XYZ file of C-alpha atoms in Angstrom:
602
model
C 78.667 128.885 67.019
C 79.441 132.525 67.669
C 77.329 134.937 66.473
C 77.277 139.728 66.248
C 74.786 142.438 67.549
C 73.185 142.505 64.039
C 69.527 141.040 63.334
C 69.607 137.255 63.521
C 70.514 136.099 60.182
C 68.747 133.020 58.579
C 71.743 131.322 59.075
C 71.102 131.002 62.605
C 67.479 130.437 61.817
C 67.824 127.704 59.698
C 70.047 125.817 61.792
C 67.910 126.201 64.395
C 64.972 124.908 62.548
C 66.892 121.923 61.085
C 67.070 120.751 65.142
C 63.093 121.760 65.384
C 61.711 120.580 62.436
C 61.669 116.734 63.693
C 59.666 117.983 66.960
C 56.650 117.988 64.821
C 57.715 115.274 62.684
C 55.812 111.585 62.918
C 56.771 109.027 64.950
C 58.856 106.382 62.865
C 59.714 106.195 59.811
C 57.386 107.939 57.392
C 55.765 105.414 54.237
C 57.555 106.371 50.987
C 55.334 107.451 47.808
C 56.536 107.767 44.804
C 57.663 111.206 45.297
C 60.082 111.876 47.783
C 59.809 114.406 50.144
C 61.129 117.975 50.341
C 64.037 118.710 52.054
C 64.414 121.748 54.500
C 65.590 123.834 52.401
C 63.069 123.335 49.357
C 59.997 123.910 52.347
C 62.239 126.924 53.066
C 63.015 128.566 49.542
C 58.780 127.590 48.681
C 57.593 128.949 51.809
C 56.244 132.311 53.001
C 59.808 133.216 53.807
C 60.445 133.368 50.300
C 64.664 132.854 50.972
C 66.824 130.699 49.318
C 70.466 130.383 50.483
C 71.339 128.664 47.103
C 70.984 131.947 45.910
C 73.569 133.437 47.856
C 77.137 133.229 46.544
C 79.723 131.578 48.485
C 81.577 134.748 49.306
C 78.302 136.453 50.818
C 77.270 133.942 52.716
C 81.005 133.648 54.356
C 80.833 137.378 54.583
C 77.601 137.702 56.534
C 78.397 134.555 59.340
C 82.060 136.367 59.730
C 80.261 139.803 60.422
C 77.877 137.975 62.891
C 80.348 136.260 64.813
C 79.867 137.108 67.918
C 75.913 137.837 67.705
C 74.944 135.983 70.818
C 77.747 137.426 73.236
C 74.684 139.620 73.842
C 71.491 139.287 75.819
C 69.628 141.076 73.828
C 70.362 139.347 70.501
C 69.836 136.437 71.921
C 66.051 137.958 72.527
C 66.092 138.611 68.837
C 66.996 134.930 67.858
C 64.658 133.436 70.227
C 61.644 135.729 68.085
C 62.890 135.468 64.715
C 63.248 131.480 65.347
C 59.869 131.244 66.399
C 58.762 133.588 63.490
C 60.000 131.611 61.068
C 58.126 128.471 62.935
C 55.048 130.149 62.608
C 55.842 131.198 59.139
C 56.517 127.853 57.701
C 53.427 126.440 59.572
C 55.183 124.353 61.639
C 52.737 123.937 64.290
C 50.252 126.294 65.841
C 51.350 129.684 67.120
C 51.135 129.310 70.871
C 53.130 125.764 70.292
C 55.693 127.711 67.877
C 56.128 130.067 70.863
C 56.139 127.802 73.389
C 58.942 125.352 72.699
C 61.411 128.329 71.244
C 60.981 130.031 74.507
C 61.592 126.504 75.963
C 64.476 125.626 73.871
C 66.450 128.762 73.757
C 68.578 129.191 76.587
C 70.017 125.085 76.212
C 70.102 125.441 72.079
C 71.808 129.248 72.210
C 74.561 128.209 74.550
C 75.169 124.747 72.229
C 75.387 127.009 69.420
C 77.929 129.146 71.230
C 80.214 126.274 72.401
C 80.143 124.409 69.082
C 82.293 124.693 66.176
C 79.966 125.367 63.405
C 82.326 128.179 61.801
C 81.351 130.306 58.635
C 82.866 127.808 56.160
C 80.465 125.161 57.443
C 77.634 127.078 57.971
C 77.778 127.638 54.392
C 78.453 123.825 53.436
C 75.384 123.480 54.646
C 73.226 126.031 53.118
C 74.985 126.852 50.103
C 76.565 123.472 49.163
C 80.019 121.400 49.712
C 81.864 123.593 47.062
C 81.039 126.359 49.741
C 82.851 124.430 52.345
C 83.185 121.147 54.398
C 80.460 120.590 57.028
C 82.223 118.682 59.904
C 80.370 118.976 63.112
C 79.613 115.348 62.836
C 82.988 114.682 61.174
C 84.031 110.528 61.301
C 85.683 109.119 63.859
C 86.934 105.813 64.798
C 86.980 104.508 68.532
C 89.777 102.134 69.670
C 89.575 98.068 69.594
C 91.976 96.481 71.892
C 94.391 94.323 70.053
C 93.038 90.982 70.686
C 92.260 88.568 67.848
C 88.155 88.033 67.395
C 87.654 84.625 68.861
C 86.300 81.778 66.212
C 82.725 82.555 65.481
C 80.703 79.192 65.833
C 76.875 79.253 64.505
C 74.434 78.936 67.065
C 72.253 75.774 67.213
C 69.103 75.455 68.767
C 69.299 74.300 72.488
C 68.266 70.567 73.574
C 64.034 70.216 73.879
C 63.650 70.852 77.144
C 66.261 73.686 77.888
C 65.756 75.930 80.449
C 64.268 79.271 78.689
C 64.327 82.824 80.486
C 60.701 84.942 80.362
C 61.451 88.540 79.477
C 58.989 91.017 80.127
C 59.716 94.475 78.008
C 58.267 97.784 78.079
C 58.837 100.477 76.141
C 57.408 104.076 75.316
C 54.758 104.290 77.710
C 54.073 108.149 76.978
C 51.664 108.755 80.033
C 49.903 112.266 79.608
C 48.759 113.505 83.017
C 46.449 115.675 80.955
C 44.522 113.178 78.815
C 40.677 113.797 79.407
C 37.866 111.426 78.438
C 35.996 112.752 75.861
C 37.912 115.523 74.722
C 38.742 116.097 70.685
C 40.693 113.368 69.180
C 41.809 115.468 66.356
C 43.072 118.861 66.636
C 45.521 121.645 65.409
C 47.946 121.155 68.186
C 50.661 117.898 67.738
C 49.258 115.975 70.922
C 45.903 115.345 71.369
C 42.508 113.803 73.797
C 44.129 116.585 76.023
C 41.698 118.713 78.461
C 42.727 121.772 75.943
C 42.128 119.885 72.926
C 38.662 121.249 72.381
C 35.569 119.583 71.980
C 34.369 117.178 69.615
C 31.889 117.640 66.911
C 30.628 115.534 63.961
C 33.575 115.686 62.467
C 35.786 115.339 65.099
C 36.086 112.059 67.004
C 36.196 112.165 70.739
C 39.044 110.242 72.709
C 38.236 106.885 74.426
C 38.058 106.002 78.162
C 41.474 103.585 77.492
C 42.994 105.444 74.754
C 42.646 106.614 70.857
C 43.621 106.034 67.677
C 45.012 109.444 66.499
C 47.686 111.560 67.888
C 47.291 110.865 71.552
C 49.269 109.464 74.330
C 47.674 107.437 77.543
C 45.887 107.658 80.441
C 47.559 106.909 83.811
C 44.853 104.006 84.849
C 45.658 102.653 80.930
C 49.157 101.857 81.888
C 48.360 100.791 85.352
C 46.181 98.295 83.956
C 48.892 96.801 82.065
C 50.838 96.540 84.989
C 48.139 94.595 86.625
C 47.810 92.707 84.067
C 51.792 91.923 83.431
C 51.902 90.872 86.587
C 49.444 88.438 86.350
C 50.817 87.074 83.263
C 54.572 86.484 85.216
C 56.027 85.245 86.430
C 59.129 87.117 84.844
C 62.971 85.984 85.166
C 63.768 89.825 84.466
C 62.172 92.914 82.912
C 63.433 95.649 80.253
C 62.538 98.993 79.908
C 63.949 101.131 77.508
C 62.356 104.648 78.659
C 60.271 107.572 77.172
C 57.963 108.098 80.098
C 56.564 111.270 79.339
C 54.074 112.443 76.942
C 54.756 114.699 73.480
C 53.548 117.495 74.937
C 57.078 118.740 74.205
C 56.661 122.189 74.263
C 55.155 122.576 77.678
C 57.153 120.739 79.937
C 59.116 121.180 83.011
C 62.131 119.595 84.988
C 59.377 119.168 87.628
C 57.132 117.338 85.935
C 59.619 115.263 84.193
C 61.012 113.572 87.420
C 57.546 113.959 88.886
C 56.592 111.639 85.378
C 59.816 108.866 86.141
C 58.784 108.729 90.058
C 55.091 107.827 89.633
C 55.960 105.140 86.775
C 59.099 104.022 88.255
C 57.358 103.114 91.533
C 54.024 101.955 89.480
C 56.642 99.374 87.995
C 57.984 98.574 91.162
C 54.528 98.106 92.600
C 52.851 95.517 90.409
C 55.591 93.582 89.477
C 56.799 93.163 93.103
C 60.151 93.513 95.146
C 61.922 90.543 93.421
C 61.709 91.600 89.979
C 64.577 92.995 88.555
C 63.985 96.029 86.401
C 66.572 97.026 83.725
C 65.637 100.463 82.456
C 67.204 102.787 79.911
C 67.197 106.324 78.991
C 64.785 107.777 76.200
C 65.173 110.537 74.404
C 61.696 112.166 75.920
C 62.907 111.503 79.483
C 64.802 115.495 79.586
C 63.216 119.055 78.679
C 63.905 120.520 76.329
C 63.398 117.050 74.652
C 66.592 115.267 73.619
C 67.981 117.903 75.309
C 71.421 115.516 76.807
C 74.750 116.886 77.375
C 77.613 115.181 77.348
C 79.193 114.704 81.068
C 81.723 117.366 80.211
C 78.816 120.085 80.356
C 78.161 121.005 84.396
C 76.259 123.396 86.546
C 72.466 123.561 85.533
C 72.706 123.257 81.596
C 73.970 119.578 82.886
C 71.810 116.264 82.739
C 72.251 115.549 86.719
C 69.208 116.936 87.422
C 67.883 113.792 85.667
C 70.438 111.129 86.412
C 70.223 111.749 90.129
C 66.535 111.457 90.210
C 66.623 108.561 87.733
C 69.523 107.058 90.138
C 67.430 107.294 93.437
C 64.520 105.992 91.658
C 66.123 103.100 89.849
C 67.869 101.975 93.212
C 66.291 98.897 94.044
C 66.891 97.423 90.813
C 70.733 98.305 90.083
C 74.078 97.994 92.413
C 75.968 100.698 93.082
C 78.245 100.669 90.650
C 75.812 100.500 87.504
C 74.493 104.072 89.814
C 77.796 105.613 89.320
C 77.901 105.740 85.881
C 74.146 106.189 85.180
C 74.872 109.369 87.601
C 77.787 109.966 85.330
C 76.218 110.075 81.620
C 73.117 107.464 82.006
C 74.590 104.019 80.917
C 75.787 101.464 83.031
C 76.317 97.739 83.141
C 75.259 94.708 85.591
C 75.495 91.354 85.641
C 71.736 89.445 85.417
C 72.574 85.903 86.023
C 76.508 84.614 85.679
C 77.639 84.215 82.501
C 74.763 86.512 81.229
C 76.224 90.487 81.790
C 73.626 93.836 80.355
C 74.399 96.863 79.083
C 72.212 99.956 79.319
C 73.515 102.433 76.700
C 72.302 106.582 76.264
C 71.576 106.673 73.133
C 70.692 109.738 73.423
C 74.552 110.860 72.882
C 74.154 109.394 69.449
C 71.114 111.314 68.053
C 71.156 113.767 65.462
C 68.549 116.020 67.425
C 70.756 116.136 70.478
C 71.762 119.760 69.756
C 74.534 119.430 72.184
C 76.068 117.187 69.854
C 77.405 119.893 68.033
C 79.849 121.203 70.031
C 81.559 117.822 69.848
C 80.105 114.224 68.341
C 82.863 112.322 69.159
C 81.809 109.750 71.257
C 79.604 111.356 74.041
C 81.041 110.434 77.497
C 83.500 107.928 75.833
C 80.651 105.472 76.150
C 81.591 103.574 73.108
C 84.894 102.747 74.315
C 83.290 102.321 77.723
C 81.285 99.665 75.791
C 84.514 97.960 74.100
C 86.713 97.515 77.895
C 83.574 96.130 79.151
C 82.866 93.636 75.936
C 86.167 92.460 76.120
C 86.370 91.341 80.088
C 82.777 89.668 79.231
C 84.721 88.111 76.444
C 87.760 87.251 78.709
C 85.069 85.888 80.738
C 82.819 83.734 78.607
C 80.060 86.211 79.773
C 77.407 86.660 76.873
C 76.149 90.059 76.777
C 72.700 91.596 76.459
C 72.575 95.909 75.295
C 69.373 97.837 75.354
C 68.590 101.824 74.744
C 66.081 103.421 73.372
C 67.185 104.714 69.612
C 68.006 101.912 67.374
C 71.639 101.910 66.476
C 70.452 101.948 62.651
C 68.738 105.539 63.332
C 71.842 107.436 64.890
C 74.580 109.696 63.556
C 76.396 108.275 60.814
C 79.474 107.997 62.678
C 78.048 106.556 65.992
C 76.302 104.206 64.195
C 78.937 103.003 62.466
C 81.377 102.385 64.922
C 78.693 100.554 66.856
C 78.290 98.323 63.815
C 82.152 97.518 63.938
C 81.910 96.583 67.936
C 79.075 94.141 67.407
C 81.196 92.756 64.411
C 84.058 92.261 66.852
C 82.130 90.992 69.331
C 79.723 88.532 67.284
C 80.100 85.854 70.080
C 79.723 88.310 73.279
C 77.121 89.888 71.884
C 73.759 87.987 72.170
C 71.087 90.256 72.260
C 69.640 93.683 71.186
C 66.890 95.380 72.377
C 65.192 98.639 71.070
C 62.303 101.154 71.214
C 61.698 104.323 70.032
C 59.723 103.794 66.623
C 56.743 102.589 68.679
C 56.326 99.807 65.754
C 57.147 96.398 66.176
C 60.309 95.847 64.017
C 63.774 95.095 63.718
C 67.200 95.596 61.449
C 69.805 93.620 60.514
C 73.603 93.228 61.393
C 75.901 91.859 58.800
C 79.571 91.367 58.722
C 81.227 94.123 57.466
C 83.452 92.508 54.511
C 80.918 91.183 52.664
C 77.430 91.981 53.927
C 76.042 88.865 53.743
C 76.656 86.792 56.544
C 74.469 87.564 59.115
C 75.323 88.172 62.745
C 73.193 90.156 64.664
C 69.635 91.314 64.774
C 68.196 94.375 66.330
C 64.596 94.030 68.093
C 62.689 97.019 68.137
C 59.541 96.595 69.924
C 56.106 98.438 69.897
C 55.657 100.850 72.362
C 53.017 100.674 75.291
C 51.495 104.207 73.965
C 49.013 104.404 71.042
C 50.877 107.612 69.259
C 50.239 107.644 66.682
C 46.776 105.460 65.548
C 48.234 102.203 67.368
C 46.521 99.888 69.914
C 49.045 99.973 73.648
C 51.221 96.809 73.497
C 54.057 95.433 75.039
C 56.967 92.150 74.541
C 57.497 89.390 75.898
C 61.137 87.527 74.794
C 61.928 83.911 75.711
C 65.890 83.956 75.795
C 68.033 80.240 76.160
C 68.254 80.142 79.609
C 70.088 79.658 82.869
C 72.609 76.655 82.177
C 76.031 75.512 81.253
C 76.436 76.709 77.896
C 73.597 78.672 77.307
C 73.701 80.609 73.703
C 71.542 83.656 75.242
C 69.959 84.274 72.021
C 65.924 85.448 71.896
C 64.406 82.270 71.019
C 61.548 83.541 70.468
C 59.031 86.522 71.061
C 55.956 87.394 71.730
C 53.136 90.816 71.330
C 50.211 91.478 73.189
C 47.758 94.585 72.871
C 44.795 95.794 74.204
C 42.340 96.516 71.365
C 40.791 99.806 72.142
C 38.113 98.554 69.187
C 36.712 96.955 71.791
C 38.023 97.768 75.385
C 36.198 101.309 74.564
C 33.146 99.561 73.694
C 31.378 97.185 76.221
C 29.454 94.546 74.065
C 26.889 94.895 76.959
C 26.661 98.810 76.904
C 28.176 99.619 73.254
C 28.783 103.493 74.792
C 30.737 102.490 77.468
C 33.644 100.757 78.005
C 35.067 98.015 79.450
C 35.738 97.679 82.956
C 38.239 95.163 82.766
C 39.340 94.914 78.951
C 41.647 91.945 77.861
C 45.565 92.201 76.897
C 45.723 89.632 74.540
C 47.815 87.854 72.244
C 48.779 89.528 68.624
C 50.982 87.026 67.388
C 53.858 84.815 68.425
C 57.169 84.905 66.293
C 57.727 81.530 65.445
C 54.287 80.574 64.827
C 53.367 83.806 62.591
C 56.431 83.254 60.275
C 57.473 79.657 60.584
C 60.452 79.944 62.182
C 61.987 77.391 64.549
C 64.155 79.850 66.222
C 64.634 83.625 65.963
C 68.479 84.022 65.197
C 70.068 86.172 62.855
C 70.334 83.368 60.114
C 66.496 83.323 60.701
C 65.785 86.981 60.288
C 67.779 87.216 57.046
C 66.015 84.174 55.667
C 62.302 86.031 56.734
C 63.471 88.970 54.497
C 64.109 86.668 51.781
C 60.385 85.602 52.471
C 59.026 89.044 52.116
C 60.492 89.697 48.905
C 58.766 86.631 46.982
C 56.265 85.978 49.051
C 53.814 88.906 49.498
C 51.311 87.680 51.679
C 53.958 87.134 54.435
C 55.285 90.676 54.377
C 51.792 91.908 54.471
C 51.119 90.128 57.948
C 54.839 91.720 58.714
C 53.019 95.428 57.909
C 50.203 94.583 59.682
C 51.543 93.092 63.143
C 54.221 95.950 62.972
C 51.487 98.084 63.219
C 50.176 96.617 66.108
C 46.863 95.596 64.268
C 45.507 98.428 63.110
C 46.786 99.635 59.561
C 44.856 100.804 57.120
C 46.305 99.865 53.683
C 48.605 97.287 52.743
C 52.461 98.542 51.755
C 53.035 97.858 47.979
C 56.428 98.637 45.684
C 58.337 101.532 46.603
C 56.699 101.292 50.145
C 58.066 97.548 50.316
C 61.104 98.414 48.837
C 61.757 101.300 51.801
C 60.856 99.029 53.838
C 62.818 96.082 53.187
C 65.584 98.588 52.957
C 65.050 99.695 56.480
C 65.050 95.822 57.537
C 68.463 95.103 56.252
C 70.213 98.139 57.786
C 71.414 98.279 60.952
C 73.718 101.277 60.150
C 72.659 104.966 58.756
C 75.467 104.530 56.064
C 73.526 101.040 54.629
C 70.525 103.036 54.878
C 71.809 105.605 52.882
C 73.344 103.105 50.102
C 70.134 101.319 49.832
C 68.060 104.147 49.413
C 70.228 105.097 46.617
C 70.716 101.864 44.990
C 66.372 102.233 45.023
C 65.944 105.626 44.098
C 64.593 107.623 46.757
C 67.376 110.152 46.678
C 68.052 110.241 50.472
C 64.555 110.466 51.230
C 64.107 107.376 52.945
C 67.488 108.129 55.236
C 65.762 111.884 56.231
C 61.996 109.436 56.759
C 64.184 107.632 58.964
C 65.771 109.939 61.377
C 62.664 112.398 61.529
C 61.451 111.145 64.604
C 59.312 112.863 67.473
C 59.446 109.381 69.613
């Protein structure tokens, strides 16, 4: 966006905010009451600001983003956006002042030139803030990618494998959010948006104080917390393979560095490396948290020092012992790559970073980031030539992505319903999943997404981590998750020694939540399985309350009733943003639970 020498407008400050907003956001998606919530622009026009573009009349609003055109050709405006942006922050009590200040001063250089480049002109500026009869807001415009012309292959339904099979052990870790800066005793609550931090304060009556392994509240973890459940992974293996879908750092987002980001990836990278041993293969994939500013990911096409290769190099030096050289290339390239596990089993580690609505970058052009879509497709289709079944992880669920993105995701798993075999997830830090249907009918179901809880405890959850059993190593294996598995450390107790009720454990227990099959009576965990369970949860109560409180990790408050069920069961069933959207409709929320959805700090 080009912008004039005037004042910043609130244009400019409002689409800067609408990118901000979800940094102090919570970290999945939010519980629905009965009232939805307000939209930017209502917390805008109600606010101290006292502004309300819907106000304006089409003409003005054109008029004032034509005369500021070419506002940040200059240094000094660019000064004056950076303060008004953080102004406003401040203004609309966004977070605390110094925090306000801190991640505008962080964010402005990477956001300002984005805004520059993209091609957010005055008619779409004002589509947004006046209304669609203002304009046509296309930034994200649709798009389709390109399926070779070959015929989809018969689908035939999977059928459990002979008793006695051969079964894969997957270890999977995701989220592990280590702050350098947690400190024993320090505030658990506190005005800032992270946390049992050594400037968190101190605690008083009403204040609780963080825990020696970690807190319920709005804190990350400790370094010897996720060391210990290394130690104790290990001991648990032994593991055919391991995934590891990313977000190292801590959401201290508005105080971070390049520095201490790779500094972050090299200490858990070679913790990983460490306790699971040299003959461990380690998948990982990019999270959004992994850059600063956070999901702060240009596409390849952006080089020089606004580029991501500051990352990808590190990341591809670090990652070395686990990947070949190729899958290096093109996670040096734009962060996704491929490798082949076992034969006949092939993974694919997709940035989905280049298909998140707060990747600012994204709007100087959506379409397919790095082509990795259609990277996707040629490789889908030689695994398909093949008879290679294919595994994907990343980080953001497909179902919380950019409308387009996520749809034409949806289409290649459609298309590739017998490739396809597995899908694995963070992000949320709940333990989850959504559902893949085909796309002419809606009801046969073909894929399942598996989110899984994260290893950190933001925000009020006990550290966890996966285990998957997938059909294993033989002639004719299906490669579908068979079944799963959650373990947590209970910080209930590993913060309280039964000996010494003050202290805490020295060597506190990971131990079983649940197992799949057993909690829901399933005999295997395919998609015809999943879409059965959600059956279960709508007229049978009791099970969808266990669902609540094991996606929770085990610690939940209150049970989810009506509209929250409804959201809920809404978010099960939708593995794209558009069937999120319709359902959410069809309910009643009025797009509310679509924005719940998407506002995520994770």
């Amino acid at each position: 966006m080009r912008l004039s020498s005037q004042p910043p407008s609130f244009g400019l400050i409002t689409c800067s905010l609408v990118l901000i907003l979800p940094l102090f956001g919570s970290c999945h998606p939010a519980q629905l009451s009965g009232n939805p919530s307000l939209v930017f622009m209502e917390q805008l026009s109600h606010s101290s600001v006292r502004f309300n573009w819907r106000n304006v009349t089409c003409y003005v609003c054109k008029a004032v983003f034509t005369i500021v055109d070419v506002a940040l050709l200059s240094d000094a405006n660019e000064e004056r956006v950076a303060q008004a942006v953080g102004e406003a922050c401040i203004r609309l009590h966004l977070a605390d002042e110094q925090v306000c200040r801190d991640i505008i001063e962080l964010f402005r250089d990477d956001f300002i030139r984005a805004l520059q480049e993209s091609f957010l002109w005055p008619t779409e500026a004002c589509a947004i803030l006046v209304g669609p009869s203002c304009g046509k807001f296309d930034v994200y415009a649709p798009w389709n990618i390109t399926l070779p012309n070959v015929p989809k292959p018969p689908v035939k339904p999977p059928s459990p494998p002979k008793p006695g099979s051969p079964q894969s052990r997957v270890l999977f870790l995701t989220d592990v959010h280590w702050d350098r800066e947690y400190d024993v005793g320090s505030a658990a609550d506190c005005k800032e948006p992270l946390c049992c931090r050594n400037n968190s304060g101190s605690p008083n009556l009403s204040r609780r104080k963080a825990g020696h392994w970690g807190t319920y509240g709005k804190c990350d973890l400790p370094l010897w917390t996720v060391e210990n459940l290394l130690e104790n992974a290990a001991k648990a293996g032994p593991w055919d393979w391991v995934y590891w879908t990313g977000d190292i750092p801590a959401h201290n987002v508005w105080s971070q560095t390049r520095e201490q980001q790779l500094s972050e990836l090299t200490v858990i990278s070679r913790l990983i490396h460490k306790h699971l041993g040299p003959n461990v293969m380690v998948y990982p994939a990019v999270g959004n948290h992994e850059s600063t500013p956070v999901n702060s990911f240009p596409p390849p096409y952006i080089h020089g020092n606004r580029s991501s290769s500051w990352l990808y190099d590190q990341m591809a030096e670090e990652w070395a012992p686990w990947l070949p050289d190729q899958a290096l290339k093109t996670l040096r390239y734009g962060g996704f790559y491929t490798v082949q596990i076992q034969p006949g089993l092939r993974l694919v580690s997709l940035n989905m970073n280049f298909c998140a609505r707060e990747n600012f970058w994204l709007m100087v052009n959506s379409t397919d980031p790095g082509d990795q879509l259609q990277w996707l497709i040629h490789i889908l289709q030689a695994s398909e030539d093949k008879g290679e079944k294919v595994h994907i992880i990343g980080h953001i669920p497909p179902g919380l992505c950019l409308s387009s993105w996520s749809w034409n995701y949806y289409h290649i798993v459609n298309r590739y319903e017998s490739t396809i075999t597995g899908q694995f997830f963070g992000h949320t830090h709940l333990d989850e999943f959504q559902m893949f249907y085909d796309e002419e009918t809606m009801t046969h179901p073909l894929g399942v997404v598996f989110i899984a809880p994260s290893v950190t405890t933001f925000v009020g959850l006990n550290p966890g981590y996966r285990v998957y059993y997938v059909d294993g190593n033989y002639q004719g294996s299906s490669r579908l998750v068979l079944d799963h598995e959650t373990y947590i450390m209970n910080l209930t107790e590993a913060n309280h020694s039964p000996w010494a009720p003050h202290s805490p454990q020295k060597d506190p227990k990971w131990t079983l939540l649940y197992r799949a099959t057993e909690a829901y009576g399933l005999s295997t965990l395919f998609p015809s399985d999943f879409n059965r369970l959600i059956g279960t949860f709508i007229n049978d109560d009791p099970v969808f309350q266990k669902f609540w409180y094991l996606r929770y990790k085990g610690h939940v408050s209150k049970p989810c009733k009506e509209v929250c069920k409804t959201g809920i069961l809404c978010y099960l069933r939708s593995g794209r943003y558009d069937d999120l959207k319709q359902c959410d409709y069809l309910n009643g929320f009025k797009g509310s639970l679509a924005r719940a959805a998407t506002k995520t700090l994770c």
